[in-house]
Short mmCIF file of C-alpha atoms in Angstrom, two decimals:
data_model
loop_
_atom_site.label_atom_id
_atom_site.label_comp_id
_atom_site.label_asym_id
_atom_site.label_seq_id
_atom_site.Cartn_x
_atom_site.Cartn_y
_atom_site.Cartn_z
CA MET A 1 -4.37 14.22 25.80
CA ILE A 2 -6.02 11.57 23.65
CA GLY A 3 -3.53 9.72 21.45
CA ILE A 4 -4.92 8.16 18.28
CA PHE A 5 -2.90 6.18 15.76
CA ASP A 6 -3.66 4.68 12.40
CA SER A 7 -1.74 3.26 9.45
CA GLY A 8 -2.57 6.39 7.49
CA VAL A 9 -5.27 9.01 7.33
CA GLY A 10 -8.32 6.68 7.45
CA GLY A 11 -8.19 6.83 11.26
CA MET A 12 -9.00 10.52 11.04
CA THR A 13 -12.65 9.40 10.86
CA VAL A 14 -12.07 8.35 14.50
CA ALA A 15 -10.30 11.62 15.35
CA ARG A 16 -13.19 13.55 13.87
CA ALA A 17 -15.76 11.53 15.84
CA VAL A 18 -13.77 12.17 19.05
CA GLU A 19 -13.47 15.86 18.22
CA GLN A 20 -17.24 16.14 17.77
CA LEU A 21 -18.09 14.18 20.91
CA LEU A 22 -15.32 15.55 23.18
CA PRO A 23 -14.58 19.01 21.75
CA ARG A 24 -12.72 20.23 24.84
CA HIS A 25 -10.07 17.49 24.76
CA GLN A 26 -6.79 17.71 22.95
CA ILE A 27 -6.13 15.09 20.28
CA LEU A 28 -2.69 13.83 19.29
CA TYR A 29 -2.95 11.90 16.05
CA PHE A 30 -0.27 9.78 14.40
CA GLY A 31 -0.72 8.44 10.84
CA ASP A 32 1.99 6.04 9.69
CA LEU A 33 1.91 7.13 6.04
CA ALA A 34 5.54 6.10 5.46
CA ARG A 35 4.59 2.45 6.06
CA THR A 36 0.92 2.44 5.07
CA PRO A 37 -1.07 0.23 4.48
CA TYR A 38 -1.07 -2.23 7.39
CA GLY A 39 -3.95 -4.44 6.25
CA SER A 40 -1.88 -6.43 3.76
CA LYS A 41 1.10 -6.96 6.11
CA SER A 42 1.88 -9.74 8.57
CA PRO A 43 0.70 -9.70 12.23
CA GLU A 44 4.33 -9.56 13.47
CA THR A 45 5.07 -6.43 11.44
CA ILE A 46 1.78 -4.76 12.43
CA ILE A 47 2.48 -5.45 16.14
CA GLU A 48 6.00 -3.97 15.86
CA TYR A 49 4.63 -0.81 14.20
CA SER A 50 1.80 -0.50 16.75
CA ILE A 51 4.25 -0.58 19.68
CA GLU A 52 6.40 2.12 18.02
CA ASN A 53 3.36 4.30 17.30
CA THR A 54 2.10 4.00 20.89
CA GLU A 55 5.55 4.88 22.27
CA PHE A 56 5.60 7.98 20.07
CA LEU A 57 2.17 9.17 21.24
CA LEU A 58 3.04 8.57 24.92
CA SER A 59 6.30 10.49 24.46
CA GLN A 60 4.23 13.40 23.14
CA GLY A 61 2.04 13.41 26.23
CA ALA A 62 -0.87 11.08 25.41
CA ARG A 63 -2.61 9.58 28.49
CA VAL A 64 -5.16 7.45 26.63
CA ILE A 65 -4.55 5.56 23.37
CA ILE A 66 -7.06 4.76 20.66
CA VAL A 67 -5.97 2.19 18.09
CA ALA A 68 -7.95 3.64 15.19
CA CYS A 69 -6.70 1.14 12.61
CA ASN A 70 -8.79 -2.04 12.57
CA SER A 71 -5.84 -4.10 11.26
CA ALA A 72 -3.68 -2.94 14.19
CA ALA A 73 -6.54 -3.33 16.67
CA SER A 74 -7.11 -6.89 15.41
CA VAL A 75 -3.63 -8.22 15.96
CA ALA A 76 -1.91 -5.80 18.38
CA SER A 77 -4.43 -4.72 21.07
CA ASP A 78 -3.55 -7.48 23.53
CA THR A 79 0.18 -6.85 23.17
CA LEU A 80 -0.29 -3.10 23.63
CA ARG A 81 -2.34 -3.67 26.82
CA ARG A 82 0.45 -5.86 28.20
CA HIS A 83 3.22 -3.42 27.20
CA PHE A 84 1.72 -0.09 28.23
CA ASN A 85 0.20 1.08 31.49
CA VAL A 86 -2.43 3.40 29.97
CA PRO A 87 -6.00 2.73 28.84
CA ILE A 88 -5.95 1.26 25.32
CA PHE A 89 -9.16 1.74 23.34
CA GLU A 90 -9.68 0.07 20.01
CA VAL A 91 -12.33 0.18 17.34
CA ILE A 92 -13.42 -3.45 17.48
CA THR A 93 -15.06 -3.95 20.90
CA PRO A 94 -17.33 -0.87 20.63
CA ALA A 95 -18.37 -1.86 17.11
CA VAL A 96 -19.25 -5.36 18.30
CA GLN A 97 -21.30 -3.92 21.19
CA GLU A 98 -23.17 -1.64 18.81
CA ALA A 99 -23.83 -4.44 16.32
CA ILE A 100 -25.20 -6.68 19.10
CA ALA A 101 -27.55 -3.88 20.16
CA ALA A 102 -28.66 -3.32 16.56
CA THR A 103 -29.33 -6.82 15.25
CA SER A 104 -32.78 -8.43 15.38
CA SER A 105 -32.09 -11.56 13.34
CA GLY A 106 -28.72 -12.30 14.97
CA ARG A 107 -27.14 -12.45 11.51
CA ILE A 108 -24.28 -9.96 11.29
CA GLY A 109 -21.76 -9.24 8.53
CA VAL A 110 -18.24 -7.87 8.96
CA ILE A 111 -16.05 -6.37 6.22
CA GLY A 112 -12.38 -5.46 6.70
CA THR A 113 -8.84 -5.75 5.40
CA ARG A 114 -7.19 -9.11 4.92
CA ALA A 115 -5.25 -8.76 8.21
CA THR A 116 -8.44 -7.96 10.14
CA ILE A 117 -10.54 -10.76 8.66
CA ARG A 118 -7.73 -13.36 8.92
CA SER A 119 -7.30 -12.58 12.62
CA ASN A 120 -10.88 -13.75 13.33
CA ILE A 121 -11.00 -11.04 16.00
CA TYR A 122 -14.60 -10.08 15.24
CA GLU A 123 -15.82 -13.68 15.45
CA ARG A 124 -14.01 -14.14 18.76
CA THR A 125 -15.25 -10.86 20.23
CA PHE A 126 -18.86 -11.54 19.17
CA ALA A 127 -18.63 -15.08 20.60
CA ALA A 128 -17.31 -13.75 23.92
CA MET A 129 -19.95 -11.03 24.25
CA SER A 130 -23.01 -12.73 22.82
CA PRO A 131 -22.73 -16.42 21.95
CA GLY A 132 -25.12 -17.79 19.35
CA LEU A 133 -24.94 -15.00 16.78
CA ARG A 134 -24.16 -15.89 13.17
CA ILE A 135 -21.18 -13.85 11.95
CA PHE A 136 -20.26 -13.68 8.24
CA SER A 137 -16.93 -12.06 7.34
CA GLN A 138 -15.53 -10.80 4.07
CA ALA A 139 -12.08 -9.33 3.34
CA CYS A 140 -12.22 -6.35 0.94
CA PRO A 141 -8.51 -5.61 0.32
CA LEU A 142 -8.93 -3.29 -2.68
CA ILE A 143 -11.28 -0.83 -0.97
CA VAL A 144 -8.53 1.04 0.90
CA PRO A 145 -6.52 1.82 -2.28
CA LEU A 146 -9.73 2.85 -4.08
CA VAL A 147 -10.70 5.24 -1.26
CA GLU A 148 -7.15 6.60 -1.08
CA GLU A 149 -7.34 7.32 -4.82
CA GLY A 150 -10.52 9.28 -4.14
CA TRP A 151 -12.54 6.94 -6.40
CA LEU A 152 -15.60 7.33 -4.16
CA ASP A 153 -18.24 7.35 -6.89
CA LYS A 154 -16.56 5.53 -9.76
CA GLN A 155 -18.26 2.67 -11.58
CA GLU A 156 -15.23 0.42 -10.95
CA THR A 157 -15.56 0.97 -7.20
CA LYS A 158 -19.25 -0.04 -7.39
CA MET A 159 -18.35 -3.21 -9.30
CA ILE A 160 -15.58 -4.20 -6.90
CA LEU A 161 -17.86 -3.56 -3.92
CA ARG A 162 -20.59 -5.67 -5.55
CA ARG A 163 -18.10 -8.52 -5.98
CA TYR A 164 -17.00 -8.31 -2.34
CA LEU A 165 -20.50 -7.86 -0.89
CA HIS A 166 -22.21 -10.50 -3.02
CA PRO A 167 -21.51 -13.40 -0.61
CA LEU A 168 -22.84 -11.33 2.32
CA ARG A 169 -26.04 -10.48 0.43
CA GLN A 170 -26.80 -14.22 0.28
CA LYS A 171 -26.62 -14.49 4.06
CA GLN A 172 -29.59 -12.24 4.89
CA ILE A 173 -27.72 -10.23 7.48
CA ASP A 174 -29.52 -7.27 9.09
CA THR A 175 -26.36 -5.55 10.44
CA LEU A 176 -23.01 -4.89 8.77
CA VAL A 177 -19.89 -3.80 10.66
CA LEU A 178 -17.64 -1.46 8.63
CA GLY A 179 -14.44 -2.97 10.03
CA CYS A 180 -12.00 -0.47 8.52
CA THR A 181 -11.83 3.27 9.04
CA HIS A 182 -11.84 3.91 5.29
CA TYR A 183 -15.21 2.27 4.72
CA PRO A 184 -17.50 4.97 6.19
CA LEU A 185 -16.45 7.13 3.21
CA LEU A 186 -18.30 4.58 1.03
CA ALA A 187 -21.27 4.05 3.38
CA ALA A 188 -23.94 5.16 0.89
CA MET A 189 -22.56 2.92 -1.87
CA ILE A 190 -22.20 -0.04 0.53
CA ARG A 191 -25.82 0.39 1.63
CA GLN A 192 -26.94 0.47 -2.00
CA ARG A 193 -24.87 -2.64 -2.89
CA MET A 194 -26.40 -4.57 0.03
CA GLY A 195 -29.79 -4.39 -1.68
CA LYS A 196 -33.27 -3.29 -0.74
CA GLY A 197 -33.62 -4.89 2.70
CA ARG A 198 -33.18 -2.75 5.80
CA ILE A 199 -29.63 -2.99 7.06
CA THR A 200 -27.84 -1.23 9.90
CA LEU A 201 -24.28 -0.12 9.15
CA VAL A 202 -22.05 0.00 12.23
CA ASP A 203 -19.29 2.61 11.99
CA SER A 204 -16.55 1.81 14.49
CA SER A 205 -15.33 5.43 14.44
CA THR A 206 -18.36 6.82 16.26
CA ALA A 207 -18.68 3.70 18.43
CA VAL A 208 -15.18 4.06 19.91
CA ALA A 209 -15.64 7.81 20.47
CA GLU A 210 -18.78 7.12 22.52
CA ASN A 211 -16.96 4.46 24.54
CA LEU A 212 -14.14 6.88 25.28
CA LYS A 213 -16.58 9.58 26.36
CA ALA A 214 -18.32 7.21 28.78
CA PHE A 215 -14.94 6.13 30.18
CA LEU A 216 -13.73 9.70 30.70
CA GLN A 217 -16.93 10.65 32.51
CA THR A 218 -16.50 7.84 35.03
CA THR A 219 -12.73 8.33 35.43
CA PRO A 220 -12.22 11.86 36.74
CA GLU A 221 -8.51 11.36 37.45
CA ILE A 222 -7.90 10.67 33.75
CA LEU A 223 -10.38 13.35 32.80
CA SER A 224 -8.37 16.00 34.63
CA LEU A 225 -5.23 14.84 32.86
CA VAL A 226 -6.64 14.97 29.37
CA ASN A 227 -8.81 18.06 29.79
CA GLY A 228 -6.72 20.55 27.83
CA PRO A 229 -6.90 23.23 25.17
CA ASP A 230 -8.43 22.54 21.80
CA LEU A 231 -5.08 22.38 20.05
CA ASN A 232 -5.13 19.14 18.16
CA ARG A 233 -2.02 17.94 16.39
CA TYR A 234 -1.87 15.64 13.37
CA TYR A 235 1.50 13.91 13.05
CA VAL A 236 2.40 11.70 10.08
CA SER A 237 5.51 9.75 9.08
CA ASP A 238 5.18 10.94 5.46
CA VAL A 239 3.27 13.72 3.69
CA THR A 240 1.60 13.08 0.35
CA THR A 241 -0.91 15.11 -1.62
CA ALA A 242 -3.38 12.21 -1.66
CA ALA A 243 -3.30 12.01 2.16
CA THR A 244 -3.78 15.76 2.52
CA ALA A 245 -6.82 15.54 0.22
CA ILE A 246 -8.42 12.68 2.21
CA ALA A 247 -7.80 14.52 5.50
CA ARG A 248 -9.58 17.56 4.11
CA LYS A 249 -12.46 15.38 2.91
CA ILE A 250 -12.87 13.72 6.33
CA PHE A 251 -12.78 16.93 8.37
CA GLY A 252 -14.37 19.28 5.84
CA ARG A 253 -11.50 21.70 6.48
CA ARG A 254 -7.79 21.95 5.86
CA ILE A 255 -5.67 19.81 8.25
CA ASP A 256 -1.99 20.61 8.75
CA LEU A 257 -0.06 17.36 8.67
CA ILE A 258 3.15 17.55 10.75
CA LYS A 259 5.91 15.25 9.45
CA VAL A 260 7.88 13.49 12.20
CA MET B 1 26.99 -10.77 -6.32
CA ILE B 2 24.22 -8.81 -8.01
CA GLY B 3 22.10 -6.91 -5.49
CA ILE B 4 18.54 -6.10 -6.56
CA PHE B 5 16.03 -4.20 -4.46
CA ASP B 6 12.38 -3.36 -4.90
CA SER B 7 9.53 -2.07 -2.75
CA GLY B 8 8.03 -5.55 -2.77
CA VAL B 9 7.95 -8.59 -5.02
CA GLY B 10 7.27 -6.82 -8.34
CA GLY B 11 11.02 -6.39 -8.82
CA MET B 12 11.32 -10.15 -9.02
CA THR B 13 10.46 -9.71 -12.71
CA VAL B 14 13.91 -8.07 -12.90
CA ALA B 15 15.54 -10.83 -10.83
CA ARG B 16 14.03 -13.42 -13.14
CA ALA B 17 15.27 -11.60 -16.25
CA VAL B 18 18.78 -11.41 -14.72
CA GLU B 19 18.63 -15.09 -13.76
CA GLN B 20 17.73 -16.06 -17.32
CA LEU B 21 20.36 -13.85 -18.95
CA LEU B 22 23.16 -14.37 -16.39
CA PRO B 23 22.45 -17.83 -14.95
CA ARG B 24 25.93 -18.24 -13.42
CA HIS B 25 25.74 -15.13 -11.25
CA GLN B 26 24.46 -15.03 -7.72
CA ILE B 27 21.51 -12.77 -7.04
CA LEU B 28 20.79 -11.08 -3.71
CA TYR B 29 17.27 -9.72 -3.74
CA PHE B 30 15.65 -7.46 -1.15
CA GLY B 31 11.90 -6.75 -1.22
CA ASP B 32 10.73 -4.11 1.27
CA LEU B 33 7.36 -5.71 1.92
CA ALA B 34 7.11 -4.18 5.41
CA ARG B 35 6.92 -0.70 3.86
CA THR B 36 5.46 -1.47 0.43
CA PRO B 37 4.24 0.27 -1.74
CA TYR B 38 6.68 3.09 -2.57
CA GLY B 39 4.81 4.59 -5.52
CA SER B 40 2.33 6.52 -3.39
CA LYS B 41 4.93 7.88 -0.94
CA SER B 42 6.96 11.10 -0.99
CA PRO B 43 10.38 11.39 -2.74
CA GLU B 44 12.12 12.05 0.64
CA THR B 45 10.75 8.82 2.14
CA ILE B 46 11.56 6.78 -0.98
CA ILE B 47 15.16 8.11 -1.00
CA GLU B 48 15.61 7.22 2.70
CA TYR B 49 14.35 3.67 2.11
CA SER B 50 16.50 3.26 -1.03
CA ILE B 51 19.67 4.18 0.88
CA GLU B 52 18.80 1.68 3.64
CA ASN B 53 18.07 -1.07 1.11
CA THR B 54 21.35 -0.46 -0.74
CA GLU B 55 23.31 -0.52 2.53
CA PHE B 56 21.70 -3.86 3.39
CA LEU B 57 22.58 -5.44 0.03
CA LEU B 58 26.18 -4.16 0.21
CA SER B 59 26.51 -5.55 3.75
CA GLN B 60 25.43 -8.93 2.36
CA GLY B 61 28.17 -8.86 -0.27
CA ALA B 62 26.55 -7.22 -3.32
CA ARG B 63 29.07 -5.60 -5.72
CA VAL B 64 26.56 -4.23 -8.24
CA ILE B 65 23.13 -2.78 -7.40
CA ILE B 66 20.00 -2.82 -9.54
CA VAL B 67 17.21 -0.50 -8.43
CA ALA B 68 14.35 -2.67 -9.69
CA CYS B 69 11.59 -0.40 -8.41
CA ASN B 70 10.73 2.36 -10.91
CA SER B 71 9.50 4.66 -8.14
CA ALA B 72 12.84 4.33 -6.32
CA ALA B 73 14.82 4.58 -9.58
CA SER B 74 12.90 7.77 -10.45
CA VAL B 75 13.68 9.74 -7.33
CA ALA B 76 16.69 8.03 -5.69
CA SER B 77 19.16 6.92 -8.43
CA ASP B 78 21.22 10.14 -8.37
CA THR B 79 21.47 10.10 -4.59
CA LEU B 80 22.49 6.43 -4.57
CA ARG B 81 25.23 7.09 -7.15
CA ARG B 82 26.61 9.91 -4.99
CA HIS B 83 26.42 7.87 -1.76
CA PHE B 84 27.78 4.52 -2.88
CA ASN B 85 30.94 3.60 -4.72
CA VAL B 86 29.49 0.66 -6.70
CA PRO B 87 27.80 0.54 -10.11
CA ILE B 88 24.12 1.45 -9.71
CA PHE B 89 21.83 0.15 -12.44
CA GLU B 90 18.22 1.20 -12.66
CA VAL B 91 15.27 0.25 -14.80
CA ILE B 92 14.65 3.64 -16.43
CA THR B 93 17.69 4.34 -18.65
CA PRO B 94 17.66 0.90 -20.37
CA ALA B 95 13.89 1.17 -20.95
CA VAL B 96 14.34 4.61 -22.53
CA GLN B 97 17.13 3.28 -24.79
CA GLU B 98 14.95 0.38 -25.88
CA ALA B 99 11.96 2.64 -26.55
CA ILE B 100 14.10 5.00 -28.67
CA ALA B 101 15.29 2.02 -30.72
CA ALA B 102 11.73 0.75 -31.14
CA THR B 103 9.76 3.87 -32.11
CA SER B 104 9.14 4.85 -35.72
CA SER B 105 6.73 7.72 -35.18
CA GLY B 106 8.65 9.26 -32.28
CA ARG B 107 5.45 9.19 -30.19
CA ILE B 108 6.04 7.21 -26.99
CA GLY B 109 3.80 6.53 -23.97
CA VAL B 110 4.93 5.88 -20.41
CA ILE B 111 2.82 4.39 -17.61
CA GLY B 112 3.93 4.20 -13.96
CA THR B 113 3.09 4.90 -10.35
CA ARG B 114 2.26 8.39 -9.16
CA ALA B 115 5.81 8.88 -7.75
CA THR B 116 7.39 7.82 -11.05
CA ILE B 117 5.18 9.98 -13.28
CA ARG B 118 5.38 13.02 -10.96
CA SER B 119 9.18 12.86 -11.01
CA ASN B 120 9.20 13.49 -14.82
CA ILE B 121 12.24 11.23 -14.96
CA TYR B 122 11.17 9.56 -18.20
CA GLU B 123 10.61 12.90 -19.99
CA ARG B 124 14.01 14.14 -18.80
CA THR B 125 15.83 10.94 -19.76
CA PHE B 126 14.21 10.84 -23.21
CA ALA B 127 15.04 14.53 -23.74
CA ALA B 128 18.67 13.93 -22.78
CA MET B 129 19.10 10.87 -24.99
CA SER B 130 16.99 11.81 -28.02
CA PRO B 131 15.56 15.33 -28.15
CA GLY B 132 12.48 15.86 -30.26
CA LEU B 133 10.47 12.80 -29.26
CA ARG B 134 6.89 13.28 -28.07
CA ILE B 135 6.44 11.63 -24.64
CA PHE B 136 2.98 11.08 -23.12
CA SER B 137 2.82 9.94 -19.49
CA GLN B 138 0.03 8.47 -17.41
CA ALA B 139 0.02 7.52 -13.71
CA CYS B 140 -1.83 4.24 -13.01
CA PRO B 141 -1.81 4.07 -9.19
CA LEU B 142 -4.40 1.29 -8.77
CA ILE B 143 -2.62 -1.24 -10.99
CA VAL B 144 -0.11 -2.32 -8.31
CA PRO B 145 -2.80 -3.21 -5.73
CA LEU B 146 -4.83 -5.03 -8.42
CA VAL B 147 -1.80 -7.11 -9.47
CA GLU B 148 -0.90 -7.79 -5.83
CA GLU B 149 -4.45 -9.08 -5.31
CA GLY B 150 -3.88 -11.43 -8.24
CA TRP B 151 -6.77 -9.84 -10.19
CA LEU B 152 -4.91 -10.42 -13.47
CA ASP B 153 -7.93 -11.28 -15.60
CA LYS B 154 -10.83 -9.64 -13.79
CA GLN B 155 -13.31 -7.41 -15.58
CA GLU B 156 -12.69 -4.62 -13.05
CA THR B 157 -8.97 -4.65 -13.88
CA LYS B 158 -9.83 -4.34 -17.59
CA MET B 159 -12.12 -1.38 -16.90
CA ILE B 160 -9.57 0.42 -14.72
CA LEU B 161 -6.84 -0.16 -17.33
CA ARG B 162 -9.16 1.18 -20.04
CA ARG B 163 -9.74 4.33 -17.97
CA TYR B 164 -6.00 4.85 -17.44
CA LEU B 165 -4.98 4.04 -21.03
CA HIS B 166 -7.75 5.98 -22.76
CA PRO B 167 -5.80 9.30 -22.88
CA LEU B 168 -2.76 7.47 -24.35
CA ARG B 169 -4.89 5.83 -27.05
CA GLN B 170 -5.77 9.31 -28.33
CA LYS B 171 -2.11 10.16 -28.80
CA GLN B 172 -1.32 7.58 -31.51
CA ILE B 173 1.80 6.33 -29.78
CA ASP B 174 3.64 3.37 -31.35
CA THR B 175 5.68 2.44 -28.23
CA LEU B 176 4.60 2.13 -24.60
CA VAL B 177 7.06 1.87 -21.69
CA LEU B 178 5.79 -0.33 -18.82
CA GLY B 179 7.33 1.88 -16.14
CA CYS B 180 6.60 -0.36 -13.14
CA THR B 181 7.77 -3.88 -12.51
CA HIS B 182 4.22 -5.05 -11.84
CA TYR B 183 2.93 -4.11 -15.28
CA PRO B 184 4.51 -6.93 -17.35
CA LEU B 185 2.12 -9.28 -15.53
CA LEU B 186 -0.70 -7.45 -17.36
CA ALA B 187 1.11 -7.09 -20.71
CA ALA B 188 -1.49 -8.98 -22.75
CA MET B 189 -4.37 -6.98 -21.29
CA ILE B 190 -2.50 -3.69 -21.78
CA ARG B 191 -1.84 -4.56 -25.42
CA GLN B 192 -5.52 -5.38 -25.91
CA ARG B 193 -6.64 -2.12 -24.21
CA MET B 194 -4.34 -0.06 -26.46
CA GLY B 195 -6.41 -1.06 -29.47
CA LYS B 196 -5.77 -2.65 -32.84
CA GLY B 197 -2.73 -0.65 -33.99
CA ARG B 198 0.72 -2.19 -33.74
CA ILE B 199 2.37 -1.14 -30.50
CA THR B 200 5.70 -2.12 -28.96
CA LEU B 201 5.62 -2.69 -25.20
CA VAL B 202 8.95 -1.98 -23.49
CA ASP B 203 9.52 -4.09 -20.38
CA SER B 204 12.20 -2.47 -18.22
CA SER B 205 12.94 -5.81 -16.49
CA THR B 206 14.53 -7.41 -19.54
CA ALA B 207 16.09 -4.11 -20.67
CA VAL B 208 18.06 -3.66 -17.44
CA ALA B 209 19.19 -7.29 -17.42
CA GLU B 210 20.63 -6.86 -20.91
CA ASN B 211 22.41 -3.66 -19.87
CA LEU B 212 23.92 -5.43 -16.88
CA LYS B 213 25.10 -8.33 -19.05
CA ALA B 214 26.85 -5.95 -21.47
CA PHE B 215 28.47 -4.12 -18.55
CA LEU B 216 29.74 -7.33 -16.93
CA GLN B 217 31.25 -8.55 -20.21
CA THR B 218 33.30 -5.37 -20.57
CA THR B 219 34.25 -5.15 -16.90
CA PRO B 220 36.19 -8.33 -16.06
CA GLU B 221 37.29 -7.12 -12.61
CA ILE B 222 33.65 -6.81 -11.55
CA LEU B 223 32.81 -10.01 -13.44
CA SER B 224 35.29 -11.99 -11.35
CA LEU B 225 33.79 -10.54 -8.18
CA VAL B 226 30.21 -11.41 -9.00
CA ASN B 227 30.87 -14.74 -10.68
CA GLY B 228 29.63 -17.07 -7.98
CA PRO B 229 27.50 -20.13 -7.36
CA ASP B 230 23.89 -20.20 -8.41
CA LEU B 231 22.64 -19.72 -4.88
CA ASN B 232 20.25 -16.82 -5.12
CA ARG B 233 18.76 -15.39 -1.97
CA TYR B 234 15.44 -13.57 -1.69
CA TYR B 235 15.28 -11.36 1.40
CA VAL B 236 12.12 -9.49 2.42
CA SER B 237 11.24 -7.22 5.33
CA ASP B 238 7.87 -8.95 5.77
CA VAL B 239 6.36 -12.25 4.61
CA THR B 240 2.77 -12.43 3.41
CA THR B 241 0.86 -15.13 1.58
CA ALA B 242 -0.01 -12.73 -1.24
CA ALA B 243 3.68 -11.95 -1.81
CA THR B 244 4.60 -15.63 -1.78
CA ALA B 245 1.92 -16.28 -4.41
CA ILE B 246 3.15 -13.47 -6.72
CA ALA B 247 6.77 -14.66 -6.36
CA ARG B 248 5.70 -18.13 -7.44
CA LYS B 249 3.76 -16.68 -10.37
CA ILE B 250 6.76 -14.63 -11.58
CA PHE B 251 9.30 -17.45 -11.34
CA GLY B 252 7.04 -20.35 -12.13
CA ARG B 253 8.46 -22.15 -9.09
CA ARG B 254 8.41 -21.85 -5.33
CA ILE B 255 10.65 -19.05 -3.97
CA ASP B 256 11.79 -19.13 -0.33
CA LEU B 257 11.39 -15.63 1.09
CA ILE B 258 13.88 -14.96 3.91
CA LYS B 259 12.60 -12.45 6.46
CA VAL B 260 15.25 -9.97 7.71
#
């Protein structure tokens, strides 16, 4: 079974991408709604929560873990790989690979939560995989609350996005990494705010799902373990009406959230 | 010692009001920054956290508890009073008393988080204390994240406030309860958004501090217990730079946040 955790329901964009790409695999999702959001909290606290979430998913039978939350992936991936003897996927490395493949000018933007941007994880991963690129980062801390309010086409959301994206517009980037699972829900507005030039948006949700698929195809012993019935489960540490509404929006169908 | 808890640092507006009104009493503050915010979470989760926070403050020597978070006060006050054998103060009752004293027209507005407004606690408390008033409530869920970002004078904050307050403007209220400890930081902007008419803003922070002072003066056995050195302690479950900045803004001086 494929275990996926996130600070809330934003990571369901990853679960949905996995479901579409690997429809015959069972997904165990955990959304930490009782402690959401992670992006404004300290690295120590995010690491502690990530270890607890991984332990929960393993106890439920997960054999592969995807850290769907960029904030958790940024600060906790290394610790999780040291602590746990299962493959740990995260949303950052695949997004960086995809951005490297997409860019022509070598000028790439990254947007994310404060925790993600402060960690400098994208800069470090880009530098390790393809030195010489120019990376421009911007924290967008208010976007998660706006998306969670469902303010996807409000004028205020456009204005706040314009304020955040303005510095990146000056940098003539040709590729922009959406470094938070909530941001794909605003992809059209982000594209519009970035102006008339052609720009490639990299969505880490689909990137990590493709990485996982490639891994499973070359790792038959894991494949046989995770190849199960299509009986996905969506666990959360709290149930709210706002979260239920976002889950429905992401999947286009009703999702039963199981409180644990 | 006076124990005060909040979901984060917003409740420090209460701690500051208590400090100014009762300067010779020791304050023990707990801000649950590792799980903030409460206002978008379910009543069950908020009650669980409120019990844990109260237990922590009692274990540190608190003899009186103030629930400084409106969301927690809304859904958890009754449970706390049943569970714990100490006086439990909360920000709602004193704010309602002050609003009743202030109104001439009997038309009162209340703004708060989604958890606070959904609980209908203000309507019920007004009805119990002064039947016949007209109460108009409005949830303002994005105001807490905007204040925590420090966007206190941004155009976007003005626009979002205008959107939230517009329905209340139609109701010709003469008194508005700021039903969240973050809102006093936007008092001037809220007053401006409510239009030209004279309106009384009720700040629950000062209201609860005055209630506590009156209680302590008539309860000498508690007074002798809490009468201690001016050595206030500010505990938090997580430390972030944003929280440190808001704490400094509220107190006008540096506040040492102690992580527990």
